Every structure is written in structure tokens, then in C-alpha cells.
PDB file of C-alpha atoms in Angstrom:
ATOM      1  CA  MET A  14       0.000   0.000   0.000  1.00 48.00           C
ATOM      2  CA  ASP A  15       2.946   2.333   0.717  1.00 60.00           C
ATOM      3  CA  MET A  16       4.148   1.953  -2.859  1.00 66.00           C
ATOM      4  CA  PHE A  17       0.691   2.876  -4.170  1.00 72.00           C
ATOM      5  CA  SER A  18       0.256   5.888  -1.896  1.00 81.00           C
ATOM      6  CA  GLU A  19       3.701   7.148  -2.910  1.00 83.00           C
ATOM      7  CA  LEU A  20       2.919   6.643  -6.612  1.00 82.00           C
ATOM      8  CA  ASP A  21      -0.452   8.327  -6.137  1.00 82.00           C
ATOM      9  CA  GLU A  22       1.280  11.366  -4.601  1.00 85.00           C
ATOM     10  CA  GLN A  23       3.683  11.510  -7.542  1.00 87.00           C
ATOM     11  CA  VAL A  24       0.758  11.373  -9.990  1.00 84.00           C
ATOM     12  CA  GLN A  25      -1.128  14.215  -8.258  1.00 87.00           C
ATOM     13  CA  GLU A  26       2.025  16.338  -8.103  1.00 87.00           C
ATOM     14  CA  ALA A  27       3.169  15.676 -11.696  1.00 86.00           C
ATOM     15  CA  ARG A  28      -0.247  16.327 -13.320  1.00 87.00           C
ATOM     16  CA  HIS A  29      -0.795  19.788 -11.804  1.00 89.00           C
ATOM     17  CA  TRP A  30      -0.297  21.482 -15.219  1.00 89.00           C
ATOM     18  CA  ILE A  31      -2.833  19.413 -17.195  1.00 89.00           C
ATOM     19  CA  GLN A  32      -6.019  21.297 -16.267  1.00 89.00           C
ATOM     20  CA  PRO A  33      -4.454  24.793 -16.623  1.00 89.00           C
ATOM     21  CA  LEU A  34      -3.120  23.743 -20.052  1.00 88.00           C
ATOM     22  CA  LEU A  35      -6.524  22.462 -21.208  1.00 88.00           C
ATOM     23  CA  ASP A  36      -8.186  25.647 -19.875  1.00 86.00           C
ATOM     24  CA  GLU A  37      -5.668  27.869 -21.685  1.00 86.00           C
ATOM     25  CA  VAL A  38      -6.018  26.049 -25.019  1.00 85.00           C
ATOM     26  CA  SER A  39      -9.828  26.097 -24.657  1.00 81.00           C
ATOM     27  CA  LYS A  40      -9.703  29.920 -24.819  1.00 80.00           C
ATOM     28  CA  VAL A  41      -8.983  29.498 -28.540  1.00 79.00           C
ATOM     29  CA  ILE A  42     -10.318  26.023 -29.345  1.00 79.00           C
ATOM     30  CA  ILE A  43     -14.056  25.500 -28.907  1.00 77.00           C
ATOM     31  CA  GLY A  44     -15.051  21.931 -27.961  1.00 74.00           C
ATOM     32  CA  GLN A  45     -12.614  19.232 -29.200  1.00 76.00           C
ATOM     33  CA  ARG A  46     -11.962  18.184 -25.578  1.00 79.00           C
ATOM     34  CA  VAL A  47     -11.326  14.537 -26.481  1.00 83.00           C
ATOM     35  CA  LEU A  48      -8.924  15.610 -29.238  1.00 85.00           C
ATOM     36  CA  LEU A  49      -6.943  17.786 -26.791  1.00 86.00           C
ATOM     37  CA  GLN A  50      -6.745  14.936 -24.281  1.00 89.00           C
ATOM     38  CA  ARG A  51      -5.494  12.577 -27.012  1.00 90.00           C
ATOM     39  CA  LEU A  52      -2.824  15.097 -28.042  1.00 89.00           C
ATOM     40  CA  LEU A  53      -1.701  15.259 -24.415  1.00 90.00           C
ATOM     41  CA  ILE A  54      -1.476  11.446 -24.354  1.00 93.00           C
ATOM     42  CA  GLY A  55       0.892  11.746 -27.339  1.00 91.00           C
ATOM     43  CA  ILE A  56       3.011  14.362 -25.547  1.00 90.00           C
ATOM     44  CA  LEU A  57       3.108  12.281 -22.341  1.00 92.00           C
ATOM     45  CA  THR A  58       4.208   9.093 -24.144  1.00 92.00           C
ATOM     46  CA  ASN A  59       6.319  10.527 -26.989  1.00 89.00           C
ATOM     47  CA  GLY A  60       3.851   8.964 -29.441  1.00 91.00           C
ATOM     48  CA  HIS A  61       3.143  10.356 -32.919  1.00 93.00           C
ATOM     49  CA  ILE A  62      -0.477  11.243 -33.710  1.00 93.00           C
ATOM     50  CA  LEU A  63      -2.465  11.302 -36.947  1.00 92.00           C
ATOM     51  CA  LEU A  64      -5.548  13.548 -37.154  1.00 89.00           C
ATOM     52  CA  GLU A  65      -8.070  12.885 -39.904  1.00 87.00           C
ATOM     53  CA  GLY A  66     -10.925  15.152 -40.929  1.00 80.00           C
ATOM     54  CA  VAL A  67     -12.233  17.292 -43.746  1.00 76.00           C
ATOM     55  CA  PRO A  68     -10.700  20.785 -44.200  1.00 75.00           C
ATOM     56  CA  GLY A  69     -11.958  23.523 -41.889  1.00 72.00           C
ATOM     57  CA  LEU A  70     -12.252  21.577 -38.615  1.00 73.00           C
ATOM     58  CA  ALA A  71      -9.357  23.488 -36.963  1.00 74.00           C
ATOM     59  CA  LYS A  72      -6.913  20.551 -36.994  1.00 77.00           C
ATOM     60  CA  THR A  73      -3.967  22.856 -37.716  1.00 78.00           C
ATOM     61  CA  LEU A  74      -5.186  25.472 -35.231  1.00 81.00           C
ATOM     62  CA  VAL A  75      -5.474  22.884 -32.432  1.00 83.00           C
ATOM     63  CA  VAL A  76      -1.882  21.667 -32.903  1.00 82.00           C
ATOM     64  CA  ARG A  77      -0.463  25.172 -33.265  1.00 83.00           C
ATOM     65  CA  THR A  78      -2.316  26.408 -30.159  1.00 84.00           C
ATOM     66  CA  LEU A  79      -1.154  23.442 -28.091  1.00 85.00           C
ATOM     67  CA  ALA A  80       2.442  24.033 -29.222  1.00 83.00           C
ATOM     68  CA  SER A  81       2.149  27.692 -28.143  1.00 84.00           C
ATOM     69  CA  ALA A  82       0.980  26.650 -24.665  1.00 86.00           C
ATOM     70  CA  VAL A  83       3.965  24.286 -24.269  1.00 85.00           C
ATOM     71  CA  GLN A  84       7.398  25.930 -24.062  1.00 78.00           C
ATOM     72  CA  THR A  85       9.022  23.934 -26.846  1.00 81.00           C
ATOM     73  CA  GLY A  86      10.188  24.123 -30.466  1.00 82.00           C
ATOM     74  CA  PHE A  87       7.489  24.012 -33.139  1.00 86.00           C
ATOM     75  CA  GLN A  88       7.630  23.733 -36.931  1.00 89.00           C
ATOM     76  CA  ARG A  89       4.807  23.460 -39.439  1.00 89.00           C
ATOM     77  CA  VAL A  90       5.464  21.770 -42.781  1.00 91.00           C
ATOM     78  CA  GLN A  91       2.818  21.945 -45.502  1.00 91.00           C
ATOM     79  CA  PHE A  92       2.927  18.664 -47.416  1.00 90.00           C
ATOM     80  CA  THR A  93       2.339  19.099 -51.165  1.00 89.00           C
ATOM     81  CA  PRO A  94       2.739  16.824 -54.235  1.00 89.00           C
ATOM     82  CA  ASP A  95       5.999  18.613 -55.185  1.00 89.00           C
ATOM     83  CA  LEU A  96       7.609  18.468 -51.704  1.00 90.00           C
ATOM     84  CA  LEU A  97      11.102  16.931 -51.724  1.00 89.00           C
ATOM     85  CA  PRO A  98      12.823  15.025 -48.889  1.00 89.00           C
ATOM     86  CA  ALA A  99      15.439  17.822 -48.743  1.00 89.00           C
ATOM     87  CA  ASP A 100      12.664  20.374 -48.023  1.00 90.00           C
ATOM     88  CA  LEU A 101      11.884  18.395 -44.871  1.00 91.00           C
ATOM     89  CA  LEU A 102      15.241  17.010 -43.723  1.00 89.00           C
ATOM     90  CA  GLY A 103      17.745  19.583 -44.969  1.00 88.00           C
ATOM     91  CA  THR A 104      20.529  19.450 -47.536  1.00 85.00           C
ATOM     92  CA  PRO A 105      24.354  19.633 -47.824  1.00 80.00           C
ATOM     93  CA  ILE A 106      25.404  23.050 -49.227  1.00 82.00           C
ATOM     94  CA  TYR A 107      28.744  23.548 -50.986  1.00 78.00           C
ATOM     95  CA  ASN A 108      30.901  26.436 -49.753  1.00 78.00           C
ATOM     96  CA  PRO A 109      33.165  27.549 -52.646  1.00 82.00           C
ATOM     97  CA  ARG A 110      35.504  29.505 -50.321  1.00 81.00           C
ATOM     98  CA  THR A 111      36.392  26.531 -48.136  1.00 80.00           C
ATOM     99  CA  GLY A 112      35.721  23.877 -50.769  1.00 76.00           C
ATOM    100  CA  GLU A 113      33.662  21.935 -48.215  1.00 78.00           C
ATOM    101  CA  PHE A 114      30.035  20.956 -47.737  1.00 76.00           C
ATOM    102  CA  ALA A 115      28.060  22.326 -44.786  1.00 78.00           C
ATOM    103  CA  THR A 116      24.736  20.793 -43.819  1.00 80.00           C
ATOM    104  CA  LYS A 117      21.692  23.043 -43.602  1.00 85.00           C
ATOM    105  CA  LEU A 118      19.252  21.234 -41.334  1.00 87.00           C
ATOM    106  CA  GLY A 119      15.575  21.229 -42.334  1.00 89.00           C
ATOM    107  CA  PRO A 120      12.422  22.045 -40.347  1.00 91.00           C
ATOM    108  CA  ILE A 121      12.161  18.480 -39.008  1.00 92.00           C
ATOM    109  CA  PHE A 122      14.859  19.370 -36.434  1.00 92.00           C
ATOM    110  CA  SER A 123      12.383  20.652 -33.872  1.00 89.00           C
ATOM    111  CA  ASN A 124      10.282  19.228 -31.022  1.00 88.00           C
ATOM    112  CA  LEU A 125       6.691  19.409 -32.251  1.00 87.00           C
ATOM    113  CA  ILE A 126       6.346  18.900 -36.008  1.00 90.00           C
ATOM    114  CA  LEU A 127       3.002  19.678 -37.585  1.00 90.00           C
ATOM    115  CA  ALA A 128       2.928  17.681 -40.825  1.00 90.00           C
ATOM    116  CA  ASP A 129      -0.030  19.360 -42.489  1.00 88.00           C
ATOM    117  CA  GLU A 130      -2.010  17.338 -45.060  1.00 88.00           C
ATOM    118  CA  ILE A 131       0.567  14.548 -44.844  1.00 89.00           C
ATOM    119  CA  ASN A 132      -1.200  12.373 -47.403  1.00 85.00           C
ATOM    120  CA  ARG A 133      -0.705  14.882 -50.231  1.00 86.00           C
ATOM    121  CA  ALA A 134       3.078  14.255 -50.445  1.00 86.00           C
ATOM    122  CA  PRO A 135       4.778  11.594 -52.610  1.00 83.00           C
ATOM    123  CA  ALA A 136       6.304   8.305 -51.405  1.00 82.00           C
ATOM    124  CA  LYS A 137       9.922   9.577 -51.177  1.00 85.00           C
ATOM    125  CA  VAL A 138       8.927  12.192 -48.606  1.00 87.00           C
ATOM    126  CA  GLN A 139       6.935   9.605 -46.653  1.00 85.00           C
ATOM    127  CA  SER A 140       9.933   7.243 -46.464  1.00 83.00           C
ATOM    128  CA  ALA A 141      12.182  10.104 -45.286  1.00 85.00           C
ATOM    129  CA  LEU A 142       9.663  10.957 -42.567  1.00 88.00           C
ATOM    130  CA  LEU A 143       9.390   7.270 -41.633  1.00 84.00           C
ATOM    131  CA  GLU A 144      13.077   7.077 -40.605  1.00 83.00           C
ATOM    132  CA  ALA A 145      12.709  10.241 -38.519  1.00 88.00           C
ATOM    133  CA  MET A 146       9.571   8.933 -36.764  1.00 89.00           C
ATOM    134  CA  GLN A 147      10.928   5.477 -36.019  1.00 87.00           C
ATOM    135  CA  GLU A 148      14.657   5.987 -35.444  1.00 88.00           C
ATOM    136  CA  ARG A 149      14.418   9.615 -34.229  1.00 89.00           C
ATOM    137  CA  GLN A 150      17.367  10.412 -36.457  1.00 89.00           C
ATOM    138  CA  VAL A 151      17.981  11.685 -39.992  1.00 89.00           C
ATOM    139  CA  THR A 152      20.620  10.578 -42.511  1.00 84.00           C
ATOM    140  CA  LEU A 153      21.999  13.360 -44.733  1.00 82.00           C
ATOM    141  CA  GLY A 154      24.921  12.926 -47.116  1.00 75.00           C
ATOM    142  CA  GLY A 155      25.974   9.696 -45.417  1.00 78.00           C
ATOM    143  CA  GLN A 156      25.997  11.307 -41.969  1.00 83.00           C
ATOM    144  CA  THR A 157      23.463  10.641 -39.211  1.00 87.00           C
ATOM    145  CA  TYR A 158      21.989  13.487 -37.167  1.00 89.00           C
ATOM    146  CA  PRO A 159      19.949  12.759 -34.013  1.00 92.00           C
ATOM    147  CA  LEU A 160      16.641  14.610 -33.674  1.00 91.00           C
ATOM    148  CA  PRO A 161      15.961  16.676 -30.531  1.00 88.00           C
ATOM    149  CA  ASP A 162      14.170  15.146 -27.562  1.00 81.00           C
ATOM    150  CA  PRO A 163      11.210  15.283 -27.368  1.00 81.00           C
ATOM    151  CA  PHE A 164      10.382  14.736 -31.039  1.00 87.00           C
ATOM    152  CA  LEU A 165       6.726  14.384 -31.880  1.00 88.00           C
ATOM    153  CA  VAL A 166       4.991  14.302 -35.269  1.00 91.00           C
ATOM    154  CA  LEU A 167       1.407  15.556 -35.197  1.00 89.00           C
ATOM    155  CA  ALA A 168       0.134  14.938 -38.710  1.00 90.00           C
ATOM    156  CA  THR A 169      -3.156  15.988 -40.274  1.00 87.00           C
ATOM    157  CA  GLN A 170      -4.680  14.228 -43.248  1.00 85.00           C
ATOM    158  CA  ASN A 171      -7.771  14.670 -45.362  1.00 78.00           C
ATOM    159  CA  PRO A 172     -10.023  11.634 -45.872  1.00 75.00           C
ATOM    160  CA  ILE A 173      -8.582   9.647 -48.777  1.00 65.00           C
ATOM    161  CA  GLU A 174     -11.749  10.058 -50.840  1.00 61.00           C
ATOM    162  CA  GLN A 175     -10.655  13.670 -51.364  1.00 63.00           C
ATOM    163  CA  GLU A 176      -8.934  14.708 -54.571  1.00 66.00           C
ATOM    164  CA  GLY A 177      -5.112  14.743 -54.687  1.00 68.00           C
ATOM    165  CA  THR A 178      -4.536  12.465 -51.694  1.00 74.00           C
ATOM    166  CA  TYR A 179      -2.453   9.294 -51.443  1.00 76.00           C
ATOM    167  CA  PRO A 180      -3.118   6.572 -48.851  1.00 78.00           C
ATOM    168  CA  LEU A 181      -0.224   6.341 -46.361  1.00 82.00           C
ATOM    169  CA  PRO A 182       1.787   3.079 -46.442  1.00 81.00           C
ATOM    170  CA  GLU A 183       0.849   0.549 -43.720  1.00 83.00           C
ATOM    171  CA  ALA A 184       4.400   0.662 -42.291  1.00 82.00           C
ATOM    172  CA  GLN A 185       4.069   4.387 -41.740  1.00 84.00           C
ATOM    173  CA  LEU A 186       0.537   4.229 -40.338  1.00 87.00           C
ATOM    174  CA  ASP A 187       1.804   1.702 -37.787  1.00 88.00           C
ATOM    175  CA  ARG A 188       4.286   4.293 -36.447  1.00 90.00           C
ATOM    176  CA  PHE A 189       1.444   6.565 -35.349  1.00 93.00           C
ATOM    177  CA  MET A 190       0.415   5.755 -31.809  1.00 94.00           C
ATOM    178  CA  LEU A 191      -3.085   7.181 -32.278  1.00 94.00           C
ATOM    179  CA  LYS A 192      -5.270   7.967 -35.253  1.00 93.00           C
ATOM    180  CA  ILE A 193      -7.992  10.415 -34.280  1.00 90.00           C
ATOM    181  CA  ARG A 194     -11.047  11.096 -36.414  1.00 87.00           C
ATOM    182  CA  ILE A 195     -12.382  14.634 -36.104  1.00 83.00           C
ATOM    183  CA  SER A 196     -16.056  15.216 -36.771  1.00 80.00           C
ATOM    184  CA  TYR A 197     -18.126  18.361 -37.236  1.00 81.00           C
ATOM    185  CA  PRO A 198     -18.948  20.406 -34.096  1.00 78.00           C
ATOM    186  CA  ASN A 199     -22.431  20.205 -32.592  1.00 80.00           C
ATOM    187  CA  ARG A 200     -24.854  23.149 -32.808  1.00 86.00           C
ATOM    188  CA  GLU A 201     -23.843  24.797 -29.504  1.00 83.00           C
ATOM    189  CA  GLU A 202     -20.140  24.504 -30.342  1.00 78.00           C
ATOM    190  CA  GLU A 203     -20.697  25.950 -33.798  1.00 80.00           C
ATOM    191  CA  LEU A 204     -22.551  28.923 -32.306  1.00 86.00           C
ATOM    192  CA  ALA A 205     -19.652  29.452 -29.881  1.00 80.00           C
ATOM    193  CA  ILE A 206     -17.209  29.244 -32.827  1.00 77.00           C
ATOM    194  CA  LEU A 207     -19.273  31.890 -34.609  1.00 81.00           C
ATOM    195  CA  ASP A 208     -19.155  34.187 -31.557  1.00 76.00           C
ATOM    196  CA  THR A 209     -15.380  33.742 -31.109  1.00 75.00           C
ATOM    197  CA  MET A 210     -14.096  33.550 -34.654  1.00 74.00           C
ATOM    198  CA  ALA A 211     -16.467  35.545 -36.863  1.00 73.00           C
ATOM    199  CA  THR A 212     -14.284  38.651 -36.752  1.00 73.00           C
ATOM    200  CA  SER A 213     -11.428  39.889 -38.913  1.00 69.00           C
ATOM    201  CA  ALA A 214      -9.014  39.583 -35.959  1.00 69.00           C
ATOM    202  CA  PRO A 215      -9.947  36.560 -33.776  1.00 69.00           C
ATOM    203  CA  ARG A 216      -7.921  35.873 -30.625  1.00 64.00           C
ATOM    204  CA  LEU A 217      -5.480  33.089 -31.531  1.00 70.00           C
ATOM    205  CA  SER A 218      -2.773  33.488 -28.878  1.00 74.00           C
ATOM    206  CA  VAL A 219      -2.339  31.587 -25.616  1.00 79.00           C
ATOM    207  CA  LEU A 220       0.085  31.833 -22.709  1.00 80.00           C
ATOM    208  CA  ASN A 221       2.963  29.439 -22.093  1.00 80.00           C
ATOM    209  CA  THR A 222       1.496  27.149 -19.441  1.00 83.00           C
ATOM    210  CA  VAL A 223       3.900  24.241 -19.056  1.00 86.00           C
ATOM    211  CA  SER A 224       7.639  23.786 -19.480  1.00 83.00           C
ATOM    212  CA  MET A 225       9.369  20.858 -21.156  1.00 82.00           C
ATOM    213  CA  SER A 226      10.988  19.862 -17.843  1.00 84.00           C
ATOM    214  CA  GLU A 227       7.512  19.449 -16.277  1.00 88.00           C
ATOM    215  CA  ILE A 228       6.454  17.233 -19.197  1.00 88.00           C
ATOM    216  CA  VAL A 229       9.618  15.105 -18.916  1.00 87.00           C
ATOM    217  CA  ARG A 230       8.909  14.687 -15.181  1.00 90.00           C
ATOM    218  CA  ALA A 231       5.299  13.674 -15.943  1.00 92.00           C
ATOM    219  CA  ARG A 232       6.549  11.145 -18.510  1.00 91.00           C
ATOM    220  CA  SER A 233       8.677   9.351 -15.936  1.00 92.00           C
ATOM    221  CA  VAL A 234       5.629   9.123 -13.625  1.00 92.00           C
ATOM    222  CA  VAL A 235       3.462   7.786 -16.498  1.00 93.00           C
ATOM    223  CA  ASN A 236       6.041   5.050 -17.107  1.00 92.00           C
ATOM    224  CA  GLY A 237       5.643   3.955 -13.476  1.00 91.00           C
ATOM    225  CA  ILE A 238       1.812   3.693 -13.550  1.00 93.00           C
ATOM    226  CA  TYR A 239       0.772   0.225 -12.335  1.00 91.00           C
ATOM    227  CA  VAL A 240      -0.794  -2.275 -14.762  1.00 93.00           C
ATOM    228  CA  ASP A 241      -2.370  -5.294 -13.087  1.00 93.00           C
ATOM    229  CA  GLU A 242      -1.720  -8.738 -14.573  1.00 94.00           C
ATOM    230  CA  ARG A 243      -5.389  -9.184 -15.543  1.00 95.00           C
ATOM    231  CA  VAL A 244      -5.361  -5.834 -17.374  1.00 95.00           C
ATOM    232  CA  ARG A 245      -2.161  -6.846 -19.181  1.00 95.00           C
ATOM    233  CA  ASP A 246      -3.840 -10.102 -20.251  1.00 95.00           C
ATOM    234  CA  TYR A 247      -6.852  -8.083 -21.448  1.00 95.00           C
ATOM    235  CA  ILE A 248      -4.631  -5.817 -23.592  1.00 96.00           C
ATOM    236  CA  VAL A 249      -2.808  -8.780 -25.161  1.00 96.00           C
ATOM    237  CA  ASP A 250      -6.113 -10.599 -25.845  1.00 94.00           C
ATOM    238  CA  ILE A 251      -7.579  -7.525 -27.566  1.00 95.00           C
ATOM    239  CA  VAL A 252      -4.602  -7.247 -29.927  1.00 95.00           C
ATOM    240  CA  ARG A 253      -4.511 -11.008 -30.562  1.00 95.00           C
ATOM    241  CA  ALA A 254      -8.231 -10.951 -31.355  1.00 93.00           C
ATOM    242  CA  THR A 255      -7.490  -8.636 -34.307  1.00 93.00           C
ATOM    243  CA  ARG A 256      -5.307 -11.415 -35.783  1.00 92.00           C
ATOM    244  CA  ALA A 257      -7.261 -14.550 -34.861  1.00 88.00           C
ATOM    245  CA  PRO A 258     -10.839 -13.580 -33.907  1.00 90.00           C
ATOM    246  CA  GLU A 259     -12.048 -17.199 -34.163  1.00 89.00           C
ATOM    247  CA  ALA A 260      -9.821 -18.112 -31.161  1.00 88.00           C
ATOM    248  CA  PHE A 261     -11.962 -15.745 -29.072  1.00 88.00           C
ATOM    249  CA  LYS A 262     -15.277 -17.008 -30.540  1.00 88.00           C
ATOM    250  CA  LEU A 263     -15.766 -13.761 -32.474  1.00 87.00           C
ATOM    251  CA  LYS A 264     -17.667 -14.016 -35.756  1.00 86.00           C
ATOM    252  CA  LEU A 265     -15.399 -11.842 -37.886  1.00 83.00           C
ATOM    253  CA  ASP A 266     -14.554 -14.498 -40.483  1.00 76.00           C
ATOM    254  CA  ASN A 267     -13.289 -13.189 -43.830  1.00 87.00           C
ATOM    255  CA  LEU A 268     -13.440  -9.553 -42.684  1.00 90.00           C
ATOM    256  CA  ILE A 269      -9.838  -9.063 -41.483  1.00 90.00           C
ATOM    257  CA  ARG A 270      -6.978  -9.063 -44.022  1.00 90.00           C
ATOM    258  CA  TYR A 271      -4.285  -8.482 -41.377  1.00 90.00           C
ATOM    259  CA  GLY A 272      -4.357  -7.699 -37.666  1.00 90.00           C
ATOM    260  CA  ALA A 273      -2.434  -5.354 -35.384  1.00 92.00           C
ATOM    261  CA  SER A 274       1.314  -5.761 -34.775  1.00 91.00           C
ATOM    262  CA  PRO A 275       3.021  -6.051 -31.351  1.00 93.00           C
ATOM    263  CA  ARG A 276       3.546  -2.285 -31.612  1.00 93.00           C
ATOM    264  CA  ALA A 277      -0.202  -2.008 -30.965  1.00 94.00           C
ATOM    265  CA  THR A 278       0.217  -3.902 -27.670  1.00 96.00           C
ATOM    266  CA  ILE A 279       2.943  -1.483 -26.582  1.00 95.00           C
ATOM    267  CA  PHE A 280       1.011   1.635 -27.645  1.00 95.00           C
ATOM    268  CA  LEU A 281      -2.265   0.424 -26.111  1.00 96.00           C
ATOM    269  CA  THR A 282      -0.486  -0.077 -22.771  1.00 96.00           C
ATOM    270  CA  LEU A 283       1.319   3.280 -22.912  1.00 96.00           C
ATOM    271  CA  ALA A 284      -1.804   5.205 -23.939  1.00 96.00           C
ATOM    272  CA  SER A 285      -3.820   3.497 -21.166  1.00 96.00           C
ATOM    273  CA  LYS A 286      -1.163   4.526 -18.612  1.00 96.00           C
ATOM    274  CA  ALA A 287      -1.273   8.138 -19.849  1.00 95.00           C
ATOM    275  CA  ASN A 288      -5.082   8.113 -19.706  1.00 95.00           C
ATOM    276  CA  ALA A 289      -4.981   6.871 -16.097  1.00 94.00           C
ATOM    277  CA  PHE A 290      -2.407   9.582 -15.246  1.00 94.00           C
ATOM    278  CA  MET A 291      -4.584  12.334 -16.742  1.00 92.00           C
ATOM    279  CA  THR A 292      -7.562  11.060 -14.762  1.00 91.00           C
ATOM    280  CA  GLY A 293      -5.442  11.214 -11.593  1.00 90.00           C
ATOM    281  CA  ARG A 294      -5.002   7.475 -11.005  1.00 91.00           C
ATOM    282  CA  ALA A 295      -1.793   5.552 -10.333  1.00 90.00           C
ATOM    283  CA  TYR A 296      -3.143   2.345 -11.911  1.00 92.00           C
ATOM    284  CA  VAL A 297      -4.733   1.331 -15.234  1.00 94.00           C
ATOM    285  CA  THR A 298      -8.341   0.091 -15.370  1.00 93.00           C
ATOM    286  CA  PRO A 299     -10.037  -1.795 -18.243  1.00 94.00           C
ATOM    287  CA  GLN A 300     -11.980   1.423 -18.873  1.00 95.00           C
ATOM    288  CA  ASP A 301      -8.693   3.216 -19.697  1.00 95.00           C
ATOM    289  CA  VAL A 302      -7.972   0.507 -22.271  1.00 95.00           C
ATOM    290  CA  LYS A 303     -11.470   0.833 -23.766  1.00 94.00           C
ATOM    291  CA  SER A 304     -11.218   4.629 -23.774  1.00 94.00           C
ATOM    292  CA  VAL A 305      -8.094   4.737 -25.969  1.00 95.00           C
ATOM    293  CA  GLY A 306      -8.544   1.399 -27.766  1.00 94.00           C
ATOM    294  CA  LEU A 307     -10.326   2.653 -30.877  1.00 94.00           C
ATOM    295  CA  ASP A 308      -7.766   5.418 -31.496  1.00 95.00           C
ATOM    296  CA  VAL A 309      -4.853   2.968 -31.066  1.00 95.00           C
ATOM    297  CA  LEU A 310      -6.293   0.196 -33.261  1.00 95.00           C
ATOM    298  CA  ARG A 311      -8.426   1.766 -36.015  1.00 93.00           C
ATOM    299  CA  HIS A 312      -5.489   2.264 -38.414  1.00 92.00           C
ATOM    300  CA  ARG A 313      -3.752  -1.065 -37.706  1.00 92.00           C
ATOM    301  CA  ILE A 314      -6.376  -3.484 -39.034  1.00 92.00           C
ATOM    302  CA  GLY A 315      -6.552  -4.252 -42.750  1.00 89.00           C
ATOM    303  CA  ILE A 316     -10.020  -5.189 -43.949  1.00 89.00           C
ATOM    304  CA  THR A 317     -10.867  -7.560 -46.803  1.00 88.00           C
ATOM    305  CA  TYR A 318     -12.755  -6.736 -50.003  1.00 93.00           C
ATOM    306  CA  GLU A 319     -15.623  -8.714 -48.493  1.00 90.00           C
ATOM    307  CA  ALA A 320     -15.721  -6.345 -45.507  1.00 89.00           C
ATOM    308  CA  GLU A 321     -15.678  -3.345 -47.864  1.00 88.00           C
ATOM    309  CA  ALA A 322     -18.563  -4.843 -49.853  1.00 90.00           C
ATOM    310  CA  GLU A 323     -20.543  -5.274 -46.621  1.00 88.00           C
ATOM    311  CA  LEU A 324     -19.611  -1.672 -45.591  1.00 88.00           C
ATOM    312  CA  VAL A 325     -17.784  -2.970 -42.489  1.00 88.00           C
ATOM    313  CA  THR A 326     -14.931  -0.658 -41.403  1.00 89.00           C
ATOM    314  CA  SER A 327     -11.895  -1.360 -39.220  1.00 91.00           C
ATOM    315  CA  GLU A 328     -13.640   0.711 -36.521  1.00 92.00           C
ATOM    316  CA  ASP A 329     -16.639  -1.649 -36.593  1.00 92.00           C
ATOM    317  CA  ILE A 330     -14.263  -4.592 -36.125  1.00 93.00           C
ATOM    318  CA  VAL A 331     -12.523  -2.944 -33.138  1.00 93.00           C
ATOM    319  CA  LYS A 332     -15.915  -2.193 -31.534  1.00 93.00           C
ATOM    320  CA  LYS A 333     -17.026  -5.817 -32.016  1.00 93.00           C
ATOM    321  CA  ILE A 334     -13.791  -7.075 -30.414  1.00 93.00           C
ATOM    322  CA  PHE A 335     -14.283  -4.830 -27.364  1.00 93.00           C
ATOM    323  CA  ALA A 336     -17.954  -5.881 -27.112  1.00 92.00           C
ATOM    324  CA  GLY A 337     -17.103  -9.592 -27.453  1.00 90.00           C
ATOM    325  CA  LEU A 338     -14.168  -9.951 -25.054  1.00 91.00           C
ATOM    326  CA  PRO A 339     -14.861 -10.392 -21.324  1.00 89.00           C
ATOM    327  CA  VAL A 340     -13.715  -7.450 -19.221  1.00 88.00           C
ATOM    328  CA  PRO A 341     -11.493  -8.396 -16.226  1.00 84.00           C
TER     329      PRO A 341
END
């Protein structure tokens, strides 16, 4: 019990900045509370996040506002069909006076990277970003440069039905800890948006609310959050059910082309720990797992043509798995 009370004290002390940060960002961002909490989970676990939604839902504004409230480096890169890897990573530049090459580092050498409309860029740019996301380093001219810590990619993408978009490769999708779908605001939120933003000079600035050292301290506490053995079994069973649903008596035959990788197990555990931390608990409950499960798994399950024909999405499959597995 002493260990738990000590851990509980650490959690309460380390999370003191979360509510002030959410309150500060909410001065600019109307609604989107779940989205803000998910972005904080990414910051607390060093996990990359993919935001999907049609243009105009303030995806870019949310990320930029959050970056302003955190005292850290921020770069926005607009992904376009003619973007080159050098535009993102940097390039060696020849100096005729010295006869040597000097490396000009690109915008990716920052802490929070907003990759705007990521699925409009060609495959070469995606593979360059993939190394940065996974290895947290960049190779330029045969030399390797480590990226700063923390390094977090917050990417926005338009739904792939939209013109001029490319689907992201599965290997890259798997590197994103969470994929968050953003929907239209409800009526009250849209009225509040009208009141706040329908002016030629809307308020878009927020105060620095939290330092990087406070976030690093919170991260170490998140890592120590307790996960009971039964909850660990539950997490592993959920991920395994995406690969072999018949072993769990789930009727998902011929709907799943491929299931989630072990990276999903790791991310589901980490995100559940961060969710518990933000709620003020020193231990993970099955409800934490359910809360973040859809965002962790929706982009890791490949569906068959049969599923597409029956209008079954990967989200439907994840929901059926959560509904069908016994909760510890």
C-alpha cells in the first residue's frame, strides 16, 4: 500500500499542469476536448499522432495552439505533391571559399512537427519521414543526425476520398500511436465558434502554461503507472483478437486481411497509462484501455474486399472485439 500511496502522490504532483493547459487552449479552441486529451497522451508518451478530418475543422489550429501553450520548439510543414525530402530534412550546401560541404538542417529538427495534409506528399517524402519517426534520427549525405528530444509528429490528413490524396503506407501508419477522427462540431459549439471567430481579428494566442521539464517529469511518472496482470492479459487478448478472432469465438470471419502488430500492444499499454495519469489514477483500469482502444487500433487493421462490400470498417471490427471480449 505504501508503494501505491507514494505513486499516487507523484501522480497528483506531476499532473498539476494538465487542467491549466486544457483551460488555456480552450480559450482558442471551442469543444474538441477529447482531441486535446489525445494530443496530451501523445506528448506524455512521446507517441506520434495522426488527425483525420475534412478541411476547416481546426486541426492545424489545435496543434499550433497546443504548441504555443507548451514551451518547446514548433515547426509546421505543408505537405504538397511537389515536396522533396530535402525540403523536410535539410541538404548539404557547398561552400566555394572553403571547398567543403556544410549541412543546412531542415524544419524536421524541432520538437513538435506539424505535418499538415501529410497524405498529399509523394512516397519519397513519406519514407524520409518514416526514418525520422521510427529511429528519431535523420541521414543526410551519409551522416546521421539525431533529432531533438522530445520529437513528436502531429500529422493531419484529409479523408482519402478527397482529390489529390495518397493513402499512407501501412508501415508508416503503424508508427502513429493514435489515429484520431475529427467530426463536425455540434450546434452549440458551432454557435460558440461563430461568436469567437467571426471577426477579422480573432484571438489566436495563448500563454505558455507548461515547461518541457515538467512534461519530462510527468513522462517518468506515467512510465511507473501500475498495470495489473489481468489488465495486461486483457490488452494482449484484444490485440490477438485482431489477428485470430475465431480463437476468441468472435464471428469476424473473412473480414480481417491483417491484424495489429506487437507495436499495438505497446502503444495500447502506454496510452492506457497516460489516460490513467490524466484522470489522476496511479493504476490502469479496463476502462482506460477501452477509452483509448479505438484510437490505437483503427489504423492497424486491414479489412478484406468482403468487408468493404458489406460496408464494415476497421472501426466496426474494433468495436465488435471490445464488445465480445470479457472485461477483467
